[in-house]
Amino acid sequence: MHRTTEQHGPIEIEQLYRGLDVEGTTSAVSVILKLRGETCDIDCLYCYEKRKEAPGGARIDAGQVRRLAELFAGRPLAVELHGGEPLTAGRERIAEVLRELAAQPSVVRVSMQTNGVLLDEQWLDLFDAEYPGLQIGISLDGDAKGNVWRVGYDGRPVYPRVAAALRLLAERGRTAGVIAAVTPAILGRAEAVLDHLAGFEAVNAISFVPCFDTAVRRPTAASGQRVPASRQLQQAAVDGAGGPAWAISPEAYAVFVLAATTRWIHAGYFARLKLEPAVSTIRRLRGLGSGFCHFSDLKCDHVFTLYPDGRFGSCDELPWPQAKLARLDQAGDQAGIIAAQRRLPLLNQGKDLMERCTTCDYRSTCGGGCIATRVRYEKAGDQDAYCDYRMRMIDGIAALLAQPAHPAGAWCSTTRWRPRTPNSMRDIDAFLARWNDSDAPRPPVRLHTSAHGNINNVGRPGIHEADELDPAHPQWRAAIEPGIRPLVDAVTDAWGLVTYDSCQGHPYTSLDLAPAERRIGILPRDRTQYARTAAALCRRVTAAAPALPPAVRATVGRAELQCERSRRTVPVLDLVLLPAPGYGWPAYFAAVDIATSALVRALADEHPTVGHDCACPAPRPVQAAAQEARR
């Protein structure tokens, strides 16, 4: 039996953005400890912490750490020591903080994000003694060329000292994750940058984070009369007409991530390196959870920041002081924090911005993204750009998973990720074997037709079981709804492909059901056939577009089909006719037969036997990198 779905309805916002619940103490919260506030021993030009212009100098102490554990009353705590630069707090204070964290049973993980400049043998001895499980993160934007914005106050690069810290970690048998800011200095060089970072023995994780800073219009204020060389460099970088020279667009970031992910797969780095946001995207594509808040429902209500002066608020990437909830010494208890969250205009604005996600086809994979970034893009009037990059990234990584040996599919803008739930088959291998064996036994099946034209086991509209038939089955044609038969014939007879599902589309005008579109599901026999079919469908859909009625558009969707017997999933393709933007279902159903005929004619013009290139050109940086690799 095959089980599928016909429509994707909206979901509740709580499924994407879970509020903090005083009773739900099993869900962890993350607390970022700004040990020295914005105080840092280097002066990265793009530093968002220093843009808050909240002077540091003080140090978080053990008493504040103890108060945090009391405030969250036994809830699991993941703590990150952060800055500015946390090591500027000094050995004595950090030892005190680590001892207190080790004494708190509710603390399940402690990490430190450092620029690595001060890291030495004495620091590592201290970590080994006070908190052996401390996870270390290093900030490094790839190779020396990529670190042009990471400088000291004298304007000189700090890359050599950070690279030395990574080598020291390897000598001590320690590992570290790297956070690399994606700026124009590494755009178009994803492969080289990834290779460089992977060359450090200590590096076991890389997170590429975007500098979406086009709205930054002024340099960070400098204290004192003498403006350091770093701030002069920053002033020159900010003066550009298109925003700071280190800023990139969401589209450019998507291209970079896809190029890096392709290299991560083909170089075999996936066996020893965690790559973000690729890993979280893959987990969500597989229906698994992610600890990365951009892909999780544990968003800003579960992320807190503490400053040395007692300011306590939400995620540090949100603008301050708007993100401030309370002073730590006046916070009361969790109920008081939750009440402050619900009153905070900034958090309510962020949650409201995610309402659009409840009806998005990508919601189950995207998870809504970053609230702080959504707020920035909403302020700039360009939230669509953020959503477009998330969808582009998901589409590309879905293609890489389905056809890893043919990465060109990552650049297809026609074939999109369109998951269907449920979408399962009793035994995929047995179905394929029967399809390929004309002598296999084919017992009769039950076929019933609903008043709305649905053909399935029970003759009802909506989601119901249907038997898995093949062209050699005596009831094959009777099982296919009339409107979709021309497309089924074109795909099975002319193209020689396997179909696992089809639907002629149903308006359901008298029922409380959303209309169903016309579609056909294709089950490729292997990954090579998948890649060739996806490329051919893109070419044919593109060629057919001018001949389609205005009310109808053709799309190709990537999805996964689950085998109920083995529980494994296989990649599938769906050729779908949908209402065009601006047209309703009545106009769609009036024109869908004409659109079907046009698409059938387009499919007849080729056969998906060779080639993996679709109708969509790769981005220029990717083309340039490919040409360089060939040289």
XYZ file of C-alpha atoms in Angstrom:
631
model
C 0.000 0.000 0.000
C 1.108 3.536 -0.723
C 0.219 6.351 1.628
C 0.570 9.963 0.619
C -0.953 13.359 1.312
C -2.771 15.840 -0.886
C -2.423 19.110 0.965
C -0.210 21.039 3.354
C -2.227 23.076 5.830
C -0.916 25.764 8.172
C 0.505 24.891 11.575
C 0.443 26.713 14.894
C 3.263 29.149 15.643
C 4.088 27.183 18.819
C 5.396 24.358 16.624
C 8.084 26.729 15.304
C 8.675 28.981 18.299
C 8.280 27.344 21.692
C 7.826 29.710 24.587
C 9.579 29.104 27.892
C 7.314 27.187 30.246
C 7.962 27.119 33.988
C 6.548 23.589 34.125
C 8.561 22.279 31.186
C 11.901 21.963 32.949
C 13.185 19.236 30.618
C 13.883 21.715 27.810
C 17.340 23.226 28.184
C 18.157 26.905 28.091
C 21.356 28.421 26.766
C 23.050 31.169 28.731
C 25.770 33.294 27.163
C 28.088 34.726 29.817
C 29.706 37.914 28.551
C 32.597 37.546 30.992
C 34.028 40.983 30.179
C 31.145 42.513 28.290
C 32.492 43.955 25.042
C 36.101 44.140 26.265
C 38.449 42.447 23.816
C 42.164 42.351 23.100
C 41.608 42.669 19.342
C 39.310 44.911 17.328
C 37.514 43.016 14.551
C 35.964 45.543 12.230
C 32.598 43.738 12.023
C 32.201 43.017 15.764
C 28.496 43.226 16.641
C 29.166 43.262 20.392
C 31.184 46.465 20.245
C 28.475 48.099 18.128
C 26.258 47.964 21.221
C 28.669 50.501 22.738
C 28.113 49.177 26.251
C 31.519 49.527 27.929
C 32.914 46.438 29.558
C 35.708 46.209 32.077
C 33.879 44.377 34.878
C 33.966 40.612 35.255
C 31.210 38.050 35.813
C 31.830 36.233 39.101
C 30.945 32.884 40.655
C 28.090 34.405 42.608
C 26.347 35.419 39.405
C 26.818 31.904 38.016
C 25.278 30.461 41.199
C 22.349 32.844 40.878
C 21.718 31.655 37.315
C 21.413 28.050 38.473
C 18.980 29.130 41.178
C 16.964 31.190 38.734
C 16.397 28.260 36.388
C 15.658 25.826 39.208
C 17.099 22.547 37.981
C 16.429 23.106 34.277
C 19.334 21.883 32.090
C 21.732 24.734 31.374
C 24.120 25.022 28.437
C 26.595 27.780 29.226
C 28.872 29.607 26.800
C 31.726 31.805 27.994
C 31.822 34.646 25.540
C 32.783 38.238 24.993
C 34.357 40.443 23.793
C 37.173 38.082 24.632
C 36.523 35.861 27.674
C 40.208 35.198 28.369
C 40.709 38.886 29.201
C 38.897 38.122 32.477
C 42.133 36.578 33.713
C 43.056 33.133 34.996
C 41.908 33.638 38.561
C 38.397 34.794 37.631
C 37.893 32.167 34.934
C 39.067 29.415 37.303
C 36.505 30.648 39.834
C 33.714 30.637 37.232
C 34.650 27.174 35.947
C 34.709 25.731 39.471
C 31.238 27.107 40.120
C 29.916 25.732 36.831
C 31.395 22.310 37.669
C 29.607 22.392 41.026
C 26.178 22.975 39.465
C 24.448 19.673 38.586
C 22.051 21.425 36.204
C 24.898 22.590 33.940
C 25.078 20.010 31.151
C 27.560 21.703 28.825
C 30.137 24.493 29.026
C 31.835 26.000 25.997
C 34.088 28.969 25.393
C 34.276 31.088 22.260
C 37.667 32.783 22.021
C 39.725 34.547 19.402
C 42.622 32.328 20.511
C 45.190 35.115 20.693
C 45.870 34.623 24.432
C 45.536 30.841 24.414
C 48.678 29.134 25.733
C 49.858 26.113 27.722
C 48.927 27.715 31.054
C 45.355 28.322 29.934
C 44.994 24.740 28.750
C 46.422 23.472 32.058
C 43.804 25.547 33.861
C 40.983 24.148 31.722
C 42.212 20.591 32.319
C 42.262 21.172 36.047
C 38.984 23.053 36.525
C 36.689 21.827 33.720
C 38.206 19.063 31.556
C 35.068 18.841 29.421
C 35.208 22.484 28.365
C 34.442 22.766 24.647
C 36.586 25.353 22.867
C 35.500 27.388 19.897
C 37.924 29.528 17.899
C 36.942 32.504 15.758
C 38.841 32.340 12.470
C 37.588 33.378 9.043
C 39.405 30.768 6.993
C 42.869 31.476 5.615
C 45.010 34.574 6.059
C 43.287 36.359 3.163
C 39.874 35.657 4.650
C 40.819 37.191 8.009
C 41.320 40.683 6.659
C 38.681 42.091 9.038
C 40.105 40.397 12.156
C 42.829 42.797 13.303
C 44.397 44.203 16.419
C 43.930 47.803 17.522
C 47.087 48.526 15.559
C 45.304 47.412 12.395
C 47.587 44.406 11.904
C 46.228 40.900 11.210
C 45.909 38.444 14.089
C 45.668 35.341 11.889
C 49.198 34.034 12.631
C 48.560 33.984 16.388
C 45.173 32.252 16.013
C 46.641 29.628 13.695
C 49.339 29.009 16.318
C 46.616 28.475 18.941
C 44.965 25.822 16.779
C 48.288 24.034 16.368
C 48.796 24.158 20.140
C 45.395 22.579 20.698
C 46.371 19.729 18.395
C 49.634 19.208 20.274
C 47.633 18.906 23.484
C 45.232 16.395 21.948
C 42.338 18.841 22.104
C 39.744 19.626 19.469
C 37.998 22.865 18.657
C 35.155 24.143 16.571
C 35.752 27.122 14.322
C 33.300 29.935 13.711
C 34.117 31.611 10.407
C 32.417 34.812 9.322
C 31.459 34.802 5.653
C 32.540 38.126 4.163
C 33.523 39.172 0.634
C 37.067 38.097 1.538
C 36.049 34.434 1.237
C 33.150 34.607 -1.232
C 33.885 32.538 -4.321
C 36.581 30.624 -2.408
C 34.473 28.230 -0.340
C 36.454 25.158 -1.378
C 39.860 26.683 -0.612
C 38.693 28.124 2.701
C 37.175 24.827 3.806
C 40.340 22.961 2.778
C 42.443 25.384 4.787
C 40.393 25.051 7.970
C 40.172 21.282 7.590
C 43.975 21.246 7.428
C 44.175 22.084 11.145
C 44.292 18.795 13.014
C 42.411 20.207 16.011
C 39.380 21.393 14.033
C 36.399 19.037 14.301
C 33.584 21.469 13.467
C 33.200 24.528 11.256
C 30.304 26.952 11.350
C 30.086 29.497 8.548
C 28.114 32.509 9.767
C 27.024 35.356 7.498
C 27.850 39.028 7.873
C 24.387 40.340 7.040
C 25.439 43.864 7.981
C 24.318 45.955 5.022
C 22.274 48.163 7.377
C 25.358 49.245 9.370
C 25.989 52.864 8.513
C 28.428 54.202 11.098
C 31.640 52.988 12.721
C 31.874 51.889 16.328
C 32.567 54.753 18.692
C 36.125 54.920 20.021
C 36.825 55.771 23.643
C 39.538 58.325 24.208
C 40.879 61.052 21.988
C 43.201 58.879 19.908
C 41.384 56.810 17.310
C 43.178 53.465 16.887
C 44.241 52.268 13.469
C 41.559 49.547 13.528
C 38.766 52.100 13.863
C 40.224 54.121 11.019
C 40.083 50.990 8.877
C 36.517 50.456 9.993
C 35.558 54.017 9.083
C 36.897 53.515 5.575
C 35.011 50.216 5.267
C 31.707 51.709 6.419
C 31.850 54.678 4.083
C 30.885 52.626 1.022
C 27.526 53.324 -0.643
C 26.299 49.717 -0.388
C 26.970 49.271 3.304
C 30.135 48.051 5.027
C 32.762 46.419 2.839
C 32.566 43.256 4.967
C 28.796 42.786 4.443
C 27.287 40.183 2.130
C 23.814 39.456 0.792
C 21.700 36.430 1.754
C 21.905 35.204 -1.840
C 25.715 35.297 -1.777
C 25.719 33.405 1.514
C 23.502 30.655 0.087
C 25.901 30.207 -2.841
C 28.847 30.012 -0.450
C 27.171 27.446 1.820
C 26.234 25.220 -1.111
C 29.757 25.365 -2.545
C 31.239 24.577 0.878
C 28.811 21.708 1.410
C 29.648 20.246 -1.985
C 33.354 20.315 -1.102
C 32.630 18.868 2.377
C 30.906 15.887 0.768
C 33.324 15.244 -2.101
C 36.506 15.677 -0.035
C 35.174 13.264 2.583
C 35.399 15.871 5.346
C 31.958 14.818 6.584
C 33.623 11.789 8.225
C 35.466 13.977 10.750
C 34.094 17.512 10.511
C 30.702 18.855 11.439
C 29.782 21.638 9.022
C 27.101 24.196 9.776
C 24.576 25.131 8.573
C 24.857 22.012 6.377
C 24.480 19.436 9.164
C 21.407 21.068 10.676
C 19.827 21.359 7.238
C 20.523 17.690 6.558
C 19.084 16.647 9.908
C 15.898 18.560 9.250
C 15.672 17.164 5.719
C 15.858 13.731 7.359
C 13.112 14.607 9.827
C 15.548 14.825 12.764
C 15.947 17.579 15.328
C 18.759 20.106 15.583
C 20.382 21.842 18.523
C 21.014 24.910 16.340
C 18.355 27.468 17.303
C 18.037 28.698 13.693
C 16.587 25.268 12.843
C 14.891 24.524 16.147
C 11.732 25.590 17.971
C 13.892 26.525 20.999
C 14.534 30.068 19.851
C 14.995 33.363 21.681
C 12.794 32.414 24.641
C 15.359 29.717 25.465
C 18.513 31.819 24.919
C 19.760 34.302 27.521
C 22.698 36.666 27.885
C 24.292 37.920 31.088
C 26.622 40.929 31.247
C 29.067 41.664 34.109
C 27.030 44.627 35.346
C 24.015 42.343 35.902
C 22.095 43.104 32.715
C 20.166 39.971 31.848
C 18.328 39.544 28.590
C 17.594 37.441 25.539
C 19.946 36.328 22.741
C 23.045 38.491 22.334
C 22.415 38.834 18.594
C 19.236 40.809 19.279
C 19.674 44.574 19.584
C 20.350 45.925 23.062
C 18.992 47.443 25.254
C 15.741 46.326 23.550
C 16.554 42.682 24.414
C 17.041 43.359 28.130
C 14.658 41.479 30.424
C 15.824 42.416 33.928
C 18.804 42.767 36.210
C 20.000 39.399 37.452
C 19.806 40.413 41.096
C 16.193 41.542 40.600
C 15.022 38.730 38.312
C 13.039 36.836 40.939
C 12.257 33.403 39.523
C 11.488 31.709 36.198
C 7.892 32.880 36.316
C 9.146 36.452 36.487
C 11.473 35.891 33.526
C 8.659 34.349 31.494
C 6.410 37.309 32.309
C 9.175 39.696 31.208
C 9.586 37.764 27.955
C 5.891 38.014 27.204
C 5.967 41.766 27.817
C 9.094 42.415 25.760
C 8.097 44.137 22.482
C 11.189 42.853 20.662
C 10.428 39.173 21.350
C 6.782 39.643 20.447
C 7.822 41.323 17.198
C 10.117 38.423 16.370
C 7.422 35.874 17.062
C 4.951 37.843 14.927
C 7.437 37.870 12.036
C 7.411 34.075 12.089
C 3.667 33.866 11.500
C 4.434 33.773 7.778
C 6.374 30.558 8.422
C 3.247 28.669 9.524
C 2.054 28.328 5.917
C 5.462 27.968 4.236
C 6.272 24.700 2.434
C 9.776 24.798 3.930
C 8.747 25.223 7.562
C 9.504 21.646 8.651
C 13.070 21.931 7.358
C 13.905 25.605 7.816
C 12.577 25.936 11.348
C 12.073 29.669 10.844
C 15.702 30.732 10.952
C 17.176 33.433 13.186
C 14.802 35.876 14.876
C 17.471 38.574 15.214
C 18.160 38.455 11.481
C 14.454 38.508 10.666
C 14.057 41.633 12.786
C 16.920 43.354 10.929
C 15.565 42.457 7.501
C 12.037 43.451 8.453
C 13.365 46.850 9.515
C 15.045 47.143 6.112
C 11.805 46.065 4.394
C 13.417 43.020 2.838
C 12.439 39.941 4.845
C 11.816 38.064 1.584
C 15.561 38.087 0.876
C 16.174 36.182 4.100
C 13.488 33.611 3.336
C 14.751 33.215 -0.240
C 18.257 32.338 0.957
C 16.913 29.753 3.424
C 14.854 28.101 0.697
C 17.745 28.224 -1.786
C 20.080 26.586 0.713
C 17.585 23.831 1.557
C 16.872 23.117 -2.124
C 20.566 22.811 -2.898
C 21.466 20.594 0.055
C 18.459 18.364 -0.685
C 19.864 17.922 -4.203
C 23.345 17.092 -2.881
C 21.890 14.424 -0.602
C 19.861 12.874 -3.404
C 22.610 12.949 -6.051
C 25.981 13.426 -4.299
C 27.959 12.249 -7.328
C 26.323 14.931 -9.486
C 26.574 18.214 -7.535
C 25.357 20.358 -10.452
C 21.831 19.704 -9.180
C 22.541 21.980 -6.214
C 22.283 24.975 -8.524
C 18.900 24.072 -9.999
C 16.342 26.753 -9.158
C 13.467 24.878 -10.806
C 13.550 21.724 -8.663
C 12.532 22.581 -5.111
C 12.313 20.741 -1.798
C 8.644 19.761 -1.380
C 8.286 17.188 1.415
C 5.055 15.195 1.640
C 3.836 13.739 4.923
C 2.904 10.970 5.053
C 4.681 9.559 2.021
C 5.380 5.877 2.430
C 5.264 2.521 0.672
C 5.096 -0.935 2.205
C 8.154 -2.387 0.435
C 10.069 -0.232 -2.049
C 12.511 -2.944 -3.139
C 9.713 -5.436 -3.828
C 7.799 -2.785 -5.772
C 10.808 -1.990 -7.992
C 11.541 -5.676 -8.539
C 7.941 -6.297 -9.607
C 7.978 -3.255 -11.924
C 11.033 -4.673 -13.694
C 9.725 -8.257 -13.897
C 6.799 -8.712 -16.280
C 6.393 -12.345 -15.165
C 5.900 -11.554 -11.470
C 2.479 -12.482 -10.037
C 0.022 -9.592 -9.891
C -3.091 -10.399 -7.868
C -6.246 -8.292 -8.333
C -6.669 -5.191 -6.146
C -9.597 -3.165 -4.834
C -10.336 -0.012 -6.819
C -13.057 2.435 -5.839
C -13.770 5.893 -7.235
C -15.078 8.736 -5.091
C -17.663 11.266 -6.193
C -14.751 13.680 -6.622
C -12.771 11.390 -8.920
C -10.313 9.920 -6.387
C -9.305 6.330 -7.169
C -8.098 4.426 -4.108
C -8.953 1.434 -1.930
C -11.975 3.019 -0.264
C -13.253 5.484 -2.879
C -12.988 8.537 -0.648
C -11.358 11.951 -1.046
C -8.357 12.937 1.062
C -5.541 10.768 2.395
C -6.209 7.056 1.827
C -4.327 3.907 0.896
C -3.839 2.900 -2.718
C -2.254 -0.275 -4.056
C 1.151 -0.146 -5.711
C 0.610 -1.092 -9.345
C 2.888 -1.209 -12.369
C 2.214 -1.097 -16.147
C 2.123 -4.897 -16.385
C -0.735 -5.138 -13.891
C -4.129 -5.845 -15.542
C -5.711 -2.986 -13.535
C -2.929 -0.466 -14.218
C -4.930 1.900 -16.423
C -8.076 1.586 -14.347
C -6.102 2.688 -11.260
C -4.916 5.951 -12.846
C -7.210 8.949 -12.669
C -8.079 10.104 -16.221
C -6.691 13.635 -16.007
C -3.180 12.489 -15.100
C -2.968 9.539 -17.550
C -1.222 11.495 -20.349
C 1.598 12.481 -17.986
C 1.850 8.973 -16.549
C 2.146 7.568 -20.076
C 4.798 10.108 -21.023
C 6.906 9.284 -17.966
C 6.474 5.499 -17.921
C 6.252 4.621 -21.632
C 8.404 7.247 -23.336
C 10.879 7.933 -20.523
C 10.908 4.417 -19.046
C 10.622 5.634 -15.447
C 8.868 4.236 -12.389
C 5.933 6.153 -10.934
C 4.977 5.664 -7.303
C 2.003 8.026 -7.113
C -0.275 10.165 -9.286
C -3.257 12.465 -8.848
C -5.341 14.301 -11.448
C -6.204 17.080 -9.008
C -9.475 17.661 -7.186
C -11.270 20.942 -6.436
C -13.335 19.542 -3.497
C -15.763 22.420 -3.878
C -18.374 20.909 -1.541
C -15.978 19.563 1.098
C -13.962 20.998 3.935
C -10.748 19.952 2.202
C -8.132 22.073 0.493
C -8.003 21.517 -3.286
C -5.435 18.992 -4.516
C -3.089 19.765 -7.400
C -2.333 17.583 -10.430
C 0.908 15.671 -9.926
C 2.908 12.562 -10.695
C 5.496 10.978 -8.388
C 8.652 9.439 -9.881
C 10.769 6.803 -8.094
C 14.230 6.701 -9.732
C 15.910 3.293 -9.742
C 19.273 4.698 -8.614
C 21.010 8.005 -7.930
C 22.343 8.363 -11.454
C 18.857 8.006 -12.905
C 17.650 10.458 -10.266
C 20.199 13.080 -11.347
C 19.458 12.646 -15.037
C 15.711 12.727 -14.479
C 15.874 15.835 -12.296
C 17.956 17.658 -14.910
C 15.689 16.554 -17.772
C 12.552 17.596 -15.899
C 14.067 21.008 -15.254
C 14.879 21.414 -18.939
C 11.422 20.292 -20.065
C 9.515 22.351 -17.505
C 11.539 25.398 -18.540
C 10.868 24.700 -22.218
C 7.138 24.197 -21.597
C 6.657 27.354 -19.525
C 5.814 29.702 -22.456
C 3.108 27.290 -23.682
C 1.351 26.920 -20.328
C -1.887 28.826 -19.656
C -1.331 31.871 -17.409
C -3.256 30.244 -14.540
C -0.959 27.205 -14.285
C 2.718 26.742 -13.520
C 4.754 23.545 -13.626
C 7.220 22.687 -10.877
C 9.524 19.828 -9.958
C 9.686 18.827 -6.305
C 12.246 16.818 -4.376
C 10.862 14.631 -1.596
C 11.554 11.361 0.182
C 9.597 8.128 0.160
C 9.812 5.906 3.230
C 9.836 2.124 3.075
C 7.557 0.852 5.832
C 9.322 -2.524 5.961
C 12.929 -1.322 6.263
C 12.236 2.247 7.540
C 14.783 3.621 5.090
C 13.981 6.560 2.848
C 14.773 7.054 -0.826
C 14.781 10.298 -2.841
C 11.892 10.808 -5.236
C 10.788 13.500 -7.679
C 7.320 14.991 -8.121
C 6.215 16.707 -11.322
C 3.438 19.060 -10.235
C 1.066 21.539 -11.857
C 0.112 24.343 -9.466
C -1.941 27.537 -9.625
C 0.210 30.401 -10.860
C 0.640 33.393 -8.524
C -2.402 35.637 -8.672
C -4.760 32.900 -9.898
C -7.243 30.916 -7.853
C -8.264 27.290 -7.995
C -11.257 27.794 -10.359
C -8.993 29.317 -13.028
C -6.456 26.568 -12.403
C -8.882 23.700 -12.902
C -10.314 25.366 -16.006
C -6.836 25.373 -17.592
C -5.046 22.345 -16.110
C -5.894 19.988 -19.005
C -4.381 22.434 -21.518
C -1.299 22.728 -19.313
C -1.030 18.944 -19.126
C -1.052 18.643 -22.914
C 1.648 21.303 -23.244
C 3.825 19.546 -20.683
C 3.368 16.169 -22.380
C 4.509 17.687 -25.677
C 7.574 19.129 -23.986
C 8.471 15.787 -22.397
C 8.326 14.126 -25.802
C 11.236 16.244 -27.045
C 13.938 14.369 -25.138
C 14.772 11.311 -23.055
C 16.607 11.488 -19.698
C 19.399 9.070 -20.576
C 22.459 11.308 -20.609
C 23.663 14.507 -18.999
C 23.165 15.979 -15.551
C 23.015 19.668 -16.404
C 19.652 21.334 -16.074
C 18.399 24.603 -17.544
C 19.678 26.666 -14.594
C 23.215 28.103 -14.829
C 25.537 27.788 -11.866
C 26.357 31.090 -10.092
C 29.400 32.912 -11.462
C 31.646 32.226 -8.415
C 30.946 28.517 -8.784
C 31.664 28.573 -12.521
C 34.941 30.401 -11.857
C 35.945 27.877 -9.186
C 35.182 24.977 -11.523
C 37.294 26.528 -14.285
C 40.157 27.072 -11.839
C 39.930 23.449 -10.681
C 40.100 22.254 -14.302
C 43.243 24.300 -14.862
